[in-house]
C-alpha atoms as one frame of an Amber mdcrd trajectory, in Angstrom:
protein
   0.000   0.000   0.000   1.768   3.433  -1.165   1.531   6.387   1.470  -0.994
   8.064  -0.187  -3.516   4.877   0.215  -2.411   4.454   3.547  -3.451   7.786
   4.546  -6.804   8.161   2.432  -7.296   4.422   4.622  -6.336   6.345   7.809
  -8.585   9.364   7.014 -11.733   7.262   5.850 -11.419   5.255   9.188 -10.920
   7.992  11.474 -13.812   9.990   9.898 -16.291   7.164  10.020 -15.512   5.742
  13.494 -17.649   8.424  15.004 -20.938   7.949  12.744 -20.368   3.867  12.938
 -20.268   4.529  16.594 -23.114   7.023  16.897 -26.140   5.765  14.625 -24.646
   1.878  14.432 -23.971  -0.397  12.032 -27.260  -0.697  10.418 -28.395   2.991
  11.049 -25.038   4.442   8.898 -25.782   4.815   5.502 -23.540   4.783   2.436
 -24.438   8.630   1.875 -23.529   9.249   5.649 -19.964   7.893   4.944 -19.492
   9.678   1.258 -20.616  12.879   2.999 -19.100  12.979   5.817 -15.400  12.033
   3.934 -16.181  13.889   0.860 -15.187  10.637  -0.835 -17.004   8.592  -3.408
 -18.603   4.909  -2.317 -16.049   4.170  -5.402 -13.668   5.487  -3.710 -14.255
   4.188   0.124 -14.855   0.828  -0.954 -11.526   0.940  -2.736 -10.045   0.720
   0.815 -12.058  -1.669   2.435 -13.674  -4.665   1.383 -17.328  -4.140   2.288
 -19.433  -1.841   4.691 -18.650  -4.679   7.695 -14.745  -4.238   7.277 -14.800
  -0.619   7.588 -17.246  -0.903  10.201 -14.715  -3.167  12.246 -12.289  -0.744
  11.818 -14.184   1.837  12.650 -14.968   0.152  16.169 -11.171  -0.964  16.581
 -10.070   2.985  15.950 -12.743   3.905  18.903 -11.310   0.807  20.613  -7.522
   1.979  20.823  -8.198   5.352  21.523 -10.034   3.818  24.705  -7.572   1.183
  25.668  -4.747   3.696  25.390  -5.893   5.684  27.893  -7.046   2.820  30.239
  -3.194   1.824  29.705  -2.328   5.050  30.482  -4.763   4.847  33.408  -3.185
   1.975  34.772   0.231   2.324  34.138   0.712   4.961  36.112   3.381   5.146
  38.891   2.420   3.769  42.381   0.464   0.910  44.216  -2.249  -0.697  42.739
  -4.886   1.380  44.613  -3.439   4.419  43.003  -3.784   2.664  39.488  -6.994
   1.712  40.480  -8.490   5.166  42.004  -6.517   6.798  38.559  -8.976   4.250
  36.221 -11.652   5.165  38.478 -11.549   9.136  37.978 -11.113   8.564  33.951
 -14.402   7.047  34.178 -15.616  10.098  36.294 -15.086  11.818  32.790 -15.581
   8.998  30.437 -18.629  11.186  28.845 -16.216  14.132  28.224 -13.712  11.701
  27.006 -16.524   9.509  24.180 -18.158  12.847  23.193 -15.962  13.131  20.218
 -16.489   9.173  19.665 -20.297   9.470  19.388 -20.309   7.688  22.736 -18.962
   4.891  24.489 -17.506   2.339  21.609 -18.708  -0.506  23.653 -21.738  -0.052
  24.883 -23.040   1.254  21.503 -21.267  -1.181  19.228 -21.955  -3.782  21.641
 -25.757  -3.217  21.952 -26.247  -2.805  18.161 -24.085  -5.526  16.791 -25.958
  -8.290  19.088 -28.031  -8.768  16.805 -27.128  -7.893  13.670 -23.228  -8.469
  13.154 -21.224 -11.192  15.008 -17.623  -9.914  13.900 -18.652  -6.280  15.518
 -20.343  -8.152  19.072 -17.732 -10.321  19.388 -14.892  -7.502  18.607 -16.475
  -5.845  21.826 -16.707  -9.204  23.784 -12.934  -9.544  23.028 -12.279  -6.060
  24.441 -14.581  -6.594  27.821 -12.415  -9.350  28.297  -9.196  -7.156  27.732
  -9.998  -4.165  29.994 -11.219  -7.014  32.948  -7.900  -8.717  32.641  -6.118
  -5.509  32.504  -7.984  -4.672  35.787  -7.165  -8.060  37.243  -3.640  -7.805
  36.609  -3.214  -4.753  38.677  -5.862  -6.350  41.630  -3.350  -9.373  41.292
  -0.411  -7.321  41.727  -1.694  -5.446  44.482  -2.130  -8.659  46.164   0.984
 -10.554  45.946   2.853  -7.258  46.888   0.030  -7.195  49.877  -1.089  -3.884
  49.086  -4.505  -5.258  48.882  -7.344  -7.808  50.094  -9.965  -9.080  47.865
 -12.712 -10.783  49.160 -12.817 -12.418  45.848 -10.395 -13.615  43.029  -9.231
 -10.504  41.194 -10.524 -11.682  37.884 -14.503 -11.751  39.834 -13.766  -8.554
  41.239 -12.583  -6.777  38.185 -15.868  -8.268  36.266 -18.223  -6.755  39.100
 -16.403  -3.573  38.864 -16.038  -3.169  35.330 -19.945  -4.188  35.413 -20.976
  -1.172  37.772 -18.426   0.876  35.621 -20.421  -0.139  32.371 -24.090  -0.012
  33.859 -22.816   3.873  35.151 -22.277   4.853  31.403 -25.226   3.087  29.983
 -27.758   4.663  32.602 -26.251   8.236  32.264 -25.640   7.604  28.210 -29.183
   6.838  28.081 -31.109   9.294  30.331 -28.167  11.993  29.768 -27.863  12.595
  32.952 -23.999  12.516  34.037 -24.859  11.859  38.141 -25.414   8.194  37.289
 -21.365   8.314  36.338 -20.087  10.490  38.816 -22.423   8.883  41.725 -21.508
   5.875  40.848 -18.167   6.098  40.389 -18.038   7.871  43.744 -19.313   5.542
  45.324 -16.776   2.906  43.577 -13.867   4.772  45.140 -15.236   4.527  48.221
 -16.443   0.737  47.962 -12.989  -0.401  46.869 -11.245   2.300  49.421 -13.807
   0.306  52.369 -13.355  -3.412  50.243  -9.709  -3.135  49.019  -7.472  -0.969
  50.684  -5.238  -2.925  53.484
C-alpha cells in the first residue's frame, strides 16, 4: 500500500468511526460515509472490502483510543490502589472523554451488533475481556505485593467492577444525565477504598 492509500485508509477510518459509533452499524448509511469524507462509495470501498470491514475498523479505531488511555490509566506510577483510584476518575469523565467518539464504543457497538453483526459483538466481547484482565492484573499485583485484600479472586472482582463501571455509562448515556457516572463512580472509590485498601 503506497503512502498516499495508507493515509486516504487512515482518514476514511478515522472519519467514520464516530458515525459507525453514533447511529450503528445498520443505522449508517452509504451517503452518511461519502458525505461525511467527501469521498465517493467508489472510492471508500476501494479501501475496504465491504461496509462490515470498515465498520470493524471503525470500532477498533474507537477501541484503541479507549484502551490507550485505560493503559495510560493503569500504568501509572504507584500501588495498585493508586492505578486503580486513577482508572476510576477517567471514568468520572468517560462522557467528556466519548463525546468526540459518538459515545462509548462498547456499549453502543456492543448493543447494536448483538443482533445484527457477530464480527462487531464479538470484537467488543474480546475487548470486555481485555480491559477485565487488565484490571485483574493490577488487583493481582496489588495482592501478591500485599497492598490489597480481595474478598474475591481478582478476575470476579474486576468483572463486578467493570460491570458497575459499564451499567454507570449506559444509565447516564441513556437518560443523559452525568450523576449516574459520577455517583456511581463515587461511590466505587469509596467501595474499593472500604473493600480493598489494606
Amino acid at each position: 500500500m503506497t503512502k498516499k492509500a495508507e493515509r486516504t485508509t487512515a482518514y476514511i477510518i478515522e472519519t467514520v468511526a464516530p458515525i459507525f459509533n453514533k447511529f450503528g452499524y445498520v443505522g449508517t448509511s452509504m451517503s452518511d460515509l461519502t458525505e461525511a469524507t467527501g469521498l465517493t462509495k467508489g472510492a471508500i470501498y476501494g479501501n475496504f472490502e465491504n461496509k462490515e470491514a470498515l465498520a470493524l475498523s471503525a470500532f477498533e479505531y474507537n477501541r484503541n483510543l479507549l484502551m490507550d488511555v485505560i493503559d495510560e490509566k493503569l500504568e501509572i506510577e504507584g500501588m495498585a490502589l493508586d492505578k486503580l483510584f486513577s482508572l476510576l476518575h477517567f471514568y468520572k469523565q468517560y462522557d467528556v472523554f466519548t463525546l468526540p467518539l459518538g459515545g462509548c464504543p462498547i456499549l453502543n457497538v456492543g448493543v447494536d451488533a448483538q443482533n445484527n453483526n457477530n464480527l462487531l459483538a464479538a470484537a467488543v466481547k474480546e475487548t470486555i475481556k481485555e480491559i477485565e484482565g487488565k484490571m485483574a492484573l493490577v488487583l493481582e499485583n496489588g495482592v501478591n505485593q500485599n497492598e490489597i485484600h480481595l474478598p474475591v479472586p481478582p478476575l470476579q472482582f474486576a468483572k463486578q467492577l467493570f460491570t458497575m463501571i459499564q451499567g454507570a455509562v449506559a444509565l447516564s448515556t441513556m437518560t443523559r444525565d452525568r450523576k449516574y457516572l459520577i455517583n456511581t463512580l463515587t461511590y466505587l472509590e469509596h467501595l474499593v477504598q472500604k473493600e480493598v485498601k489494606k
